[in-house]
């Protein structure tokens, strides 16, 4: 692949680690609360689903450097 083909792809960067883990909460509780919040706030699906994923998943981004 050349550089032009790689521009549209997600390529990991050197020195960055992304950890994604589910939270220690019951999925039924999170789903019910997320659905109730979306109905109460009259939020569209395009907004409610990413927000629900951010609530359900624990996402941590770590930056590290090489030690010389």
GROMACS .gro file of N, CA and C in nm:
model
  204
    1UNK      N    1   0.084  -0.119   0.000
    1UNK     CA    2   0.000   0.000   0.000
    1UNK      C    3   0.089   0.124   0.000
    2UNK      N    4   0.046   0.222  -0.074
    2UNK     CA    5   0.120   0.347  -0.071
    2UNK      C    6   0.053   0.445   0.025
    3UNK      N    7   0.112   0.561   0.040
    3UNK     CA    8   0.063   0.658   0.138
    3UNK      C    9  -0.080   0.705   0.107
    4UNK      N   10  -0.112   0.722  -0.020
    4UNK     CA   11  -0.246   0.768  -0.058
    4UNK      C   12  -0.353   0.666  -0.018
    5UNK      N   13  -0.322   0.537  -0.026
    5UNK     CA   14  -0.419   0.435   0.013
    5UNK      C   15  -0.434   0.426   0.163
    6UNK      N   16  -0.330   0.459   0.239
    6UNK     CA   17  -0.336   0.449   0.385
    6UNK      C   18  -0.406   0.567   0.450
    7UNK      N   19  -0.424   0.678   0.379
    7UNK     CA   20  -0.482   0.797   0.440
    7UNK      C   21  -0.624   0.776   0.489
    8UNK      N   22  -0.703   0.690   0.424
    8UNK     CA   23  -0.840   0.668   0.465
    8UNK      C   24  -0.854   0.562   0.573
    9UNK      N   25  -0.747   0.492   0.608
    9UNK     CA   26  -0.754   0.383   0.706
    9UNK      C   27  -0.715   0.432   0.844
   10UNK      N   28  -0.761   0.360   0.946
   10UNK     CA   29  -0.717   0.387   1.082
   10UNK      C   30  -0.588   0.311   1.106
   11UNK      N   31  -0.481   0.382   1.128
   11UNK     CA   32  -0.351   0.321   1.148
   11UNK      C   33  -0.305   0.356   1.289
   12UNK      N   34  -0.262   0.256   1.367
   12UNK     CA   35  -0.216   0.286   1.503
   12UNK      C   36  -0.089   0.370   1.501
   13UNK      N   37  -0.074   0.454   1.599
   13UNK     CA   38   0.045   0.537   1.612
   13UNK      C   39   0.140   0.472   1.711
   14UNK      N   40   0.266   0.491   1.686
   14UNK     CA   41   0.367   0.441   1.778
   14UNK      C   42   0.363   0.526   1.904
   15UNK      N   43   0.358   0.462   2.019
   15UNK     CA   44   0.357   0.534   2.145
   15UNK      C   45   0.220   0.558   2.203
   16UNK      N   46   0.115   0.506   2.140
   16UNK     CA   47  -0.021   0.524   2.191
   16UNK      C   48  -0.085   0.387   2.207
   17UNK      N   49  -0.143   0.362   2.324
   17UNK     CA   50  -0.215   0.238   2.351
   17UNK      C   51  -0.357   0.274   2.391
   18UNK      N   52  -0.455   0.207   2.330
   18UNK     CA   53  -0.595   0.229   2.363
   18UNK      C   54  -0.650   0.101   2.424
   19UNK      N   55  -0.697   0.110   2.549
   19UNK     CA   56  -0.755  -0.004   2.619
   19UNK      C   57  -0.906   0.016   2.627
   20UNK      N   58  -0.982  -0.085   2.584
   20UNK     CA   59  -1.128  -0.080   2.589
   20UNK      C   60  -1.177  -0.200   2.669
   21UNK      N   61  -1.246  -0.172   2.781
   21UNK     CA   62  -1.299  -0.278   2.868
   21UNK      C   63  -1.443  -0.246   2.904
   22UNK      N   64  -1.529  -0.347   2.917
   22UNK     CA   65  -1.665  -0.319   2.966
   22UNK      C   66  -1.660  -0.279   3.114
   23UNK      N   67  -1.751  -0.193   3.152
   23UNK     CA   68  -1.756  -0.150   3.293
   23UNK      C   69  -1.815  -0.261   3.379
   24UNK      N   70  -1.796  -0.249   3.509
   24UNK     CA   71  -1.844  -0.351   3.604
   24UNK      C   72  -1.987  -0.323   3.648
   25UNK      N   73  -2.073  -0.293   3.552
   25UNK     CA   74  -2.214  -0.268   3.582
   25UNK      C   75  -2.299  -0.369   3.505
   26UNK      N   76  -2.415  -0.405   3.558
   26UNK     CA   77  -2.503  -0.497   3.485
   26UNK      C   78  -2.551  -0.434   3.354
   27UNK      N   79  -2.542  -0.511   3.246
   27UNK     CA   80  -2.579  -0.462   3.113
   27UNK      C   81  -2.728  -0.423   3.109
   28UNK      N   82  -2.812  -0.497   3.179
   28UNK     CA   83  -2.956  -0.466   3.179
   28UNK      C   84  -2.981  -0.328   3.242
   29UNK      N   85  -2.910  -0.298   3.350
   29UNK     CA   86  -2.926  -0.169   3.416
   29UNK      C   87  -2.880  -0.056   3.325
   30UNK      N   88  -2.767  -0.074   3.259
   30UNK     CA   89  -2.714   0.029   3.170
   30UNK      C   90  -2.807   0.049   3.050
   31UNK      N   91  -2.856  -0.061   2.992
   31UNK     CA   92  -2.946  -0.051   2.878
   31UNK      C   93  -3.076   0.019   2.912
   32UNK      N   94  -3.132  -0.015   3.027
   32UNK     CA   95  -3.257   0.048   3.070
   32UNK      C   96  -3.237   0.196   3.097
   33UNK      N   97  -3.129   0.230   3.165
   33UNK     CA   98  -3.102   0.371   3.194
   33UNK      C   99  -3.074   0.450   3.066
   34UNK      N  100  -2.998   0.391   2.974
   34UNK     CA  101  -2.968   0.459   2.847
   34UNK      C  102  -3.093   0.479   2.763
   35UNK      N  103  -3.178   0.378   2.757
   35UNK     CA  104  -3.302   0.390   2.681
   35UNK      C  105  -3.396   0.493   2.743
   36UNK      N  106  -3.406   0.492   2.875
   36UNK     CA  107  -3.492   0.590   2.942
   36UNK      C  108  -3.440   0.732   2.922
   37UNK      N  109  -3.310   0.749   2.927
   37UNK     CA  110  -3.251   0.882   2.906
   37UNK      C  111  -3.276   0.930   2.763
   38UNK      N  112  -3.261   0.839   2.665
   38UNK     CA  113  -3.284   0.877   2.526
   38UNK      C  114  -3.430   0.916   2.504
   39UNK      N  115  -3.523   0.843   2.565
   39UNK     CA  116  -3.665   0.878   2.551
   39UNK      C  117  -3.700   1.008   2.623
   40UNK      N  118  -3.644   1.025   2.741
   40UNK     CA  119  -3.673   1.144   2.820
   40UNK      C  120  -3.618   1.270   2.754
   41UNK      N  121  -3.496   1.260   2.701
   41UNK     CA  122  -3.432   1.377   2.639
   41UNK      C  123  -3.474   1.394   2.494
   42UNK      N  124  -3.552   1.300   2.440
   42UNK     CA  125  -3.596   1.302   2.300
   42UNK      C  126  -3.474   1.310   2.207
   43UNK      N  127  -3.374   1.228   2.238
   43UNK     CA  128  -3.250   1.228   2.161
   43UNK      C  129  -3.262   1.137   2.040
   44UNK      N  130  -3.205   1.177   1.927
   44UNK     CA  131  -3.206   1.089   1.809
   44UNK      C  132  -3.110   0.972   1.829
   45UNK      N  133  -3.131   0.867   1.752
   45UNK     CA  134  -3.051   0.745   1.764
   45UNK      C  135  -2.904   0.773   1.737
   46UNK      N  136  -2.874   0.865   1.644
   46UNK     CA  137  -2.735   0.896   1.609
   46UNK      C  138  -2.657   0.951   1.728
   47UNK      N  139  -2.726   1.008   1.823
   47UNK     CA  140  -2.660   1.061   1.943
   47UNK      C  141  -2.669   0.962   2.058
   48UNK      N  142  -2.782   0.895   2.074
   48UNK     CA  143  -2.804   0.807   2.189
   48UNK      C  144  -2.712   0.685   2.187
   49UNK      N  145  -2.687   0.626   2.071
   49UNK     CA  146  -2.605   0.504   2.065
   49UNK      C  147  -2.458   0.532   2.100
   50UNK      N  148  -2.391   0.634   2.043
   50UNK     CA  149  -2.252   0.659   2.085
   50UNK      C  150  -2.240   0.696   2.233
   51UNK      N  151  -2.337   0.772   2.285
   51UNK     CA  152  -2.332   0.807   2.427
   51UNK      C  153  -2.348   0.683   2.512
   52UNK      N  154  -2.437   0.592   2.473
   52UNK     CA  155  -2.455   0.467   2.548
   52UNK      C  156  -2.327   0.384   2.545
   53UNK      N  157  -2.258   0.380   2.431
   53UNK     CA  158  -2.132   0.306   2.424
   53UNK      C  159  -2.025   0.368   2.514
   54UNK      N  160  -2.022   0.499   2.521
   54UNK     CA  161  -1.925   0.564   2.610
   54UNK      C  162  -1.956   0.535   2.757
   55UNK      N  163  -2.084   0.518   2.789
   55UNK     CA  164  -2.121   0.484   2.927
   55UNK      C  165  -2.088   0.339   2.958
   56UNK      N  166  -2.112   0.249   2.864
   56UNK     CA  167  -2.092   0.105   2.886
   56UNK      C  168  -1.944   0.067   2.886
   57UNK      N  169  -1.864   0.131   2.801
   57UNK     CA  170  -1.724   0.092   2.787
   57UNK      C  171  -1.632   0.186   2.864
   58UNK      N  172  -1.528   0.129   2.920
   58UNK     CA  173  -1.423   0.206   2.986
   58UNK      C  174  -1.309   0.219   2.886
   59UNK      N  175  -1.291   0.338   2.829
   59UNK     CA  176  -1.191   0.360   2.726
   59UNK      C  177  -1.078   0.444   2.785
   60UNK      N  178  -0.957   0.392   2.777
   60UNK     CA  179  -0.839   0.463   2.829
   60UNK      C  180  -0.734   0.472   2.720
   61UNK      N  181  -0.682   0.591   2.702
   61UNK     CA  182  -0.577   0.614   2.603
   61UNK      C  183  -0.449   0.646   2.679
   62UNK      N  184  -0.344   0.569   2.653
   62UNK     CA  185  -0.215   0.587   2.719
   62UNK      C  186  -0.112   0.630   2.616
   63UNK      N  187  -0.033   0.729   2.650
   63UNK     CA  188   0.079   0.770   2.567
   63UNK      C  189   0.207   0.729   2.636
   64UNK      N  190   0.297   0.673   2.563
   64UNK     CA  191   0.424   0.631   2.621
   64UNK      C  192   0.536   0.668   2.526
   65UNK      N  193   0.655   0.682   2.583
   65UNK     CA  194   0.774   0.712   2.504
   65UNK      C  195   0.877   0.605   2.526
   66UNK      N  196   0.956   0.587   2.424
   66UNK     CA  197   1.065   0.490   2.438
   66UNK      C  198   1.173   0.548   2.527
   67UNK      N  199   1.225   0.467   2.613
   67UNK     CA  200   1.335   0.511   2.700
   67UNK      C  201   1.467   0.476   2.633
   68UNK      N  202   1.551   0.575   2.624
   68UNK     CA  203   1.680   0.550   2.558
   68UNK      C  204   1.794   0.546   2.657
   0.00000   0.00000   0.00000
